[in-house]
Coordinates of C-alpha atoms in Angstrom, one line a residue:
Chain A
T1 CA -26.7 -32.2 -6.4
Q2 CA -26.7 -30.1 -3.3
L3 CA -23.8 -31.2 -1.1
L4 CA -25.0 -29.2 2.0
E5 CA -28.7 -29.1 2.6
Q6 CA -29.9 -26.1 4.6
S7 CA -33.4 -25.8 5.9
P8 CA -35.8 -24.0 6.1
Q9 CA -35.2 -21.8 3.4
F10 CA -37.4 -19.3 4.6
L11 CA -38.6 -18.6 8.2
S12 CA -40.7 -15.8 9.4
I13 CA -41.3 -15.6 13.3
Q14 CA -42.5 -13.1 15.9
E15 CA -40.1 -11.4 18.0
G16 CA -39.4 -13.5 21.3
E17 CA -39.6 -16.9 19.5
N18 CA -37.0 -19.3 19.3
L19 CA -35.8 -21.1 15.9
T20 CA -33.3 -23.6 14.5
V21 CA -31.8 -23.7 11.3
Y22 CA -30.3 -26.9 10.1
C23 CA -27.4 -27.9 7.7
N24 CA -27.1 -31.5 6.5
S25 CA -24.8 -33.4 4.4
S26 CA -23.7 -37.1 3.9
S27 CA -20.2 -35.8 3.6
V28 CA -17.7 -35.3 6.7
F29 CA -16.4 -31.6 7.0
S30 CA -13.1 -30.7 8.8
S31 CA -14.9 -27.6 9.8
L32 CA -18.4 -25.8 9.3
Q33 CA -19.0 -22.1 9.4
W34 CA -22.1 -20.1 10.1
Y35 CA -22.3 -16.6 8.2
R36 CA -24.9 -13.8 8.3
Q37 CA -25.5 -11.7 5.2
E38 CA -27.3 -8.5 4.9
P39 CA -28.5 -7.1 1.7
G40 CA -26.0 -5.6 -0.6
E41 CA -23.0 -6.9 1.6
G42 CA -21.0 -10.0 1.6
P43 CA -21.3 -12.7 4.1
V44 CA -19.8 -12.1 7.7
L45 CA -18.4 -15.0 9.7
L46 CA -20.2 -15.6 12.8
V47 CA -18.6 -18.8 14.1
T48 CA -16.3 -21.9 13.1
V49 CA -16.9 -25.1 14.5
V50 CA -14.2 -27.7 14.2
T51 CA -14.6 -30.7 16.6
G52 CA -17.4 -33.2 16.5
G53 CA -20.1 -32.5 19.1
E54 CA -18.7 -29.0 19.7
V55 CA -21.1 -26.4 20.9
K56 CA -20.5 -22.5 20.7
K57 CA -22.4 -19.9 21.9
L58 CA -22.6 -16.3 20.7
K59 CA -25.0 -14.3 23.0
R60 CA -28.5 -15.6 22.1
L61 CA -27.1 -17.8 19.1
T62 CA -25.9 -21.6 19.8
F63 CA -23.9 -23.4 17.3
Q64 CA -23.6 -27.2 17.2
F65 CA -21.5 -29.6 15.1
G66 CA -22.5 -33.0 14.8
D67 CA -20.7 -35.8 16.4
A68 CA -19.8 -37.2 12.9
R69 CA -19.0 -33.9 11.6
K70 CA -21.6 -34.1 9.0
D71 CA -24.2 -31.7 10.3
S72 CA -24.7 -28.6 12.2
S73 CA -27.4 -26.3 13.6
L74 CA -27.9 -22.8 14.6
H75 CA -30.3 -22.1 17.3
I76 CA -31.6 -18.6 18.1
T77 CA -33.3 -17.9 21.4
A78 CA -35.8 -15.1 22.0
A79 CA -35.2 -13.9 18.4
Q80 CA -35.3 -10.1 17.8
P81 CA -35.9 -7.9 14.7
G82 CA -32.3 -7.2 14.5
D83 CA -31.6 -10.9 13.9
T84 CA -33.4 -10.5 10.5
G85 CA -31.1 -11.5 7.5
L86 CA -29.7 -14.4 5.6
Y87 CA -28.0 -17.1 7.4
L88 CA -25.5 -19.4 5.6
C89 CA -23.7 -22.4 6.4
A90 CA -20.5 -23.4 4.9
G91 CA -18.3 -26.5 5.1
D92 CA -14.9 -27.1 4.6
R93 CA -14.0 -30.7 3.4
N94 CA -10.3 -30.7 3.1
N95 CA -9.2 -28.2 5.8
Q96 CA -8.7 -25.7 3.0
G97 CA -10.0 -22.6 4.9
G98 CA -11.3 -20.4 2.2
K99 CA -12.7 -23.0 -0.3
L100 CA -16.1 -23.6 1.1
I101 CA -19.3 -25.4 0.2
F102 CA -22.4 -23.4 1.0
G103 CA -25.7 -24.2 1.9
Q104 CA -28.6 -22.4 0.1
G105 CA -29.1 -20.2 2.9
T106 CA -32.1 -19.4 5.5
E107 CA -33.9 -16.1 5.0
L108 CA -35.1 -15.2 8.6
S109 CA -37.6 -12.6 9.1
V110 CA -38.1 -11.6 12.8
K111 CA -41.4 -9.3 13.0
P112 CA -41.8 -7.0 16.1
Chain B
E1 CA -7.8 -1.9 8.4
A2 CA -9.7 -1.6 4.7
G3 CA -12.0 -4.8 4.0
V4 CA -12.1 -6.6 0.9
T5 CA -13.4 -4.3 -1.9
Q6 CA -15.0 -5.1 -5.3
F7 CA -15.7 -3.0 -8.3
P8 CA -18.0 -2.6 -9.6
S9 CA -20.8 -3.2 -7.5
H10 CA -23.4 -3.7 -10.3
S11 CA -22.8 -4.5 -13.9
V12 CA -25.5 -4.6 -16.7
I13 CA -24.2 -5.9 -20.1
E14 CA -25.2 -7.6 -23.3
K15 CA -24.8 -11.1 -24.2
G16 CA -21.5 -11.4 -26.1
Q17 CA -19.9 -8.4 -24.4
T18 CA -17.0 -8.5 -22.0
V19 CA -16.9 -7.6 -18.5
T20 CA -14.0 -7.5 -15.9
L21 CA -14.6 -7.6 -12.4
R22 CA -12.1 -6.5 -9.9
C23 CA -11.3 -7.5 -6.1
D24 CA -8.9 -5.8 -3.9
P25 CA -8.2 -8.0 -0.8
I26 CA -7.2 -7.1 2.7
S27 CA -3.5 -6.0 2.5
G28 CA -1.3 -8.8 3.5
H29 CA -3.8 -11.6 2.6
D30 CA -2.0 -14.1 0.3
N31 CA -5.1 -16.0 -0.2
L32 CA -8.0 -15.0 -2.5
Y33 CA -10.9 -16.6 -3.6
W34 CA -13.7 -15.9 -6.0
Y35 CA -17.4 -17.3 -5.6
R36 CA -20.6 -17.0 -7.5
R37 CA -24.1 -17.1 -6.6
V38 CA -26.6 -17.5 -9.4
M39 CA -30.3 -16.8 -8.9
G40 CA -32.0 -19.5 -6.5
K41 CA -28.5 -21.4 -5.9
E42 CA -26.1 -21.7 -3.3
I43 CA -23.0 -19.6 -3.5
K44 CA -20.3 -21.8 -5.3
F45 CA -16.5 -21.8 -5.2
L46 CA -14.9 -20.6 -8.5
L47 CA -11.1 -20.5 -7.8
H48 CA -8.4 -19.8 -5.4
F49 CA -5.1 -17.7 -5.6
V50 CA -2.3 -17.9 -3.3
K51 CA -0.3 -14.9 -4.2
E52 CA -0.2 -14.9 -7.9
S53 CA -0.5 -18.5 -8.6
K54 CA -3.8 -20.3 -9.1
Q55 CA -4.0 -23.0 -6.4
D56 CA -7.4 -24.3 -7.4
E57 CA -9.6 -23.4 -10.4
S58 CA -11.8 -26.3 -10.2
G59 CA -14.9 -24.3 -9.8
M60 CA -14.3 -22.3 -13.0
P61 CA -17.5 -22.9 -15.2
N62 CA -15.5 -22.8 -18.7
N63 CA -13.1 -21.1 -20.9
R64 CA -15.2 -17.9 -21.0
F65 CA -13.8 -17.1 -17.6
L66 CA -10.2 -15.8 -17.0
A67 CA -9.1 -14.9 -13.6
E68 CA -5.7 -13.0 -12.9
R69 CA -3.6 -12.0 -10.0
T70 CA -0.8 -10.1 -11.1
G71 CA 1.6 -9.4 -8.7
G72 CA -0.3 -11.1 -6.0
T73 CA -2.3 -8.0 -5.0
Y74 CA -5.6 -7.4 -6.6
S75 CA -7.4 -9.9 -8.9
T76 CA -9.6 -9.4 -11.9
L77 CA -12.2 -11.8 -13.2
K78 CA -13.0 -11.4 -16.9
V79 CA -16.1 -13.0 -18.5
Q80 CA -15.9 -13.1 -22.4
P81 CA -18.1 -13.3 -24.2
A82 CA -20.8 -13.1 -21.4
E83 CA -23.9 -15.4 -21.8
L84 CA -27.2 -15.0 -19.9
E85 CA -26.4 -17.8 -17.5
D86 CA -23.4 -15.8 -16.2
S87 CA -25.7 -13.5 -14.4
G88 CA -25.5 -13.6 -10.6
V89 CA -23.4 -12.1 -7.8
Y90 CA -19.7 -12.5 -7.8
F91 CA -18.1 -12.6 -4.4
C92 CA -14.3 -12.2 -3.5
A93 CA -13.0 -13.2 -0.2
S94 CA -9.3 -13.3 1.1
S95 CA -7.5 -14.7 4.0
R96 CA -4.2 -14.4 5.6
A97 CA -3.6 -18.2 5.7
Q98 CA -5.1 -21.6 4.8
G99 CA -6.5 -24.0 7.3
S100 CA -10.0 -24.5 8.8
S101 CA -9.3 -22.0 11.6
T102 CA -8.5 -19.2 9.2
E103 CA -11.3 -16.7 8.7
A104 CA -11.9 -15.8 5.2
F105 CA -13.3 -12.1 4.7
F106 CA -15.8 -11.5 1.9
G107 CA -16.3 -8.4 -0.2
Q108 CA -19.8 -6.8 -1.0
G109 CA -20.2 -8.7 -4.2
T110 CA -20.5 -7.6 -7.8
R111 CA -24.2 -8.1 -9.2
L112 CA -23.6 -9.0 -12.9
T113 CA -26.8 -9.0 -15.3
V114 CA -26.2 -10.2 -18.7
V115 CA -29.2 -9.3 -20.9

């Protein structure tokens, strides 16, 4: 059973388009993290959201944590080819920091 | 500051053989985590060390897997004997402290293929 459902698994868009990636769960998380992973590398942390309803922005990326702390979204505005990569959400259920539950990931391809 | 490093980056072994993966965390990071991603599945937690002590090993698949962190520095993960289903990418991560606001830094992973 997948505790953290991430969708879509694959996304191919044109440069300049917007996109949203979703992570959903029936469980409450003390925090949720978004990572980006390049081929041959480990995941690199983009942002951590902690408070229900929290919104964080990182340049063209907007991260939101659901009010009930069960879901999160990543929105990219005006995607660029450099945004291509694997995006992962990961939840911390018990405020344990590094013990994370990962979603399956979203493989994003942005074509010029 | 050097990041988390893992050795080897790739390993191909035959079923029944033994393989040892190594992780060198960031210096000063007491917390060390092992994760694994098998083909088509999500990254899954294996275990957590605080210094040399196993804090949580609830994710270890079975007793063919043995993790150690002697002296609280680098860690090893030994698979003996390896089975086909052990193939995947093994990630190590380290963090200075625990808690939701603490960032865990990941190594590049070891890709293990059991044939």
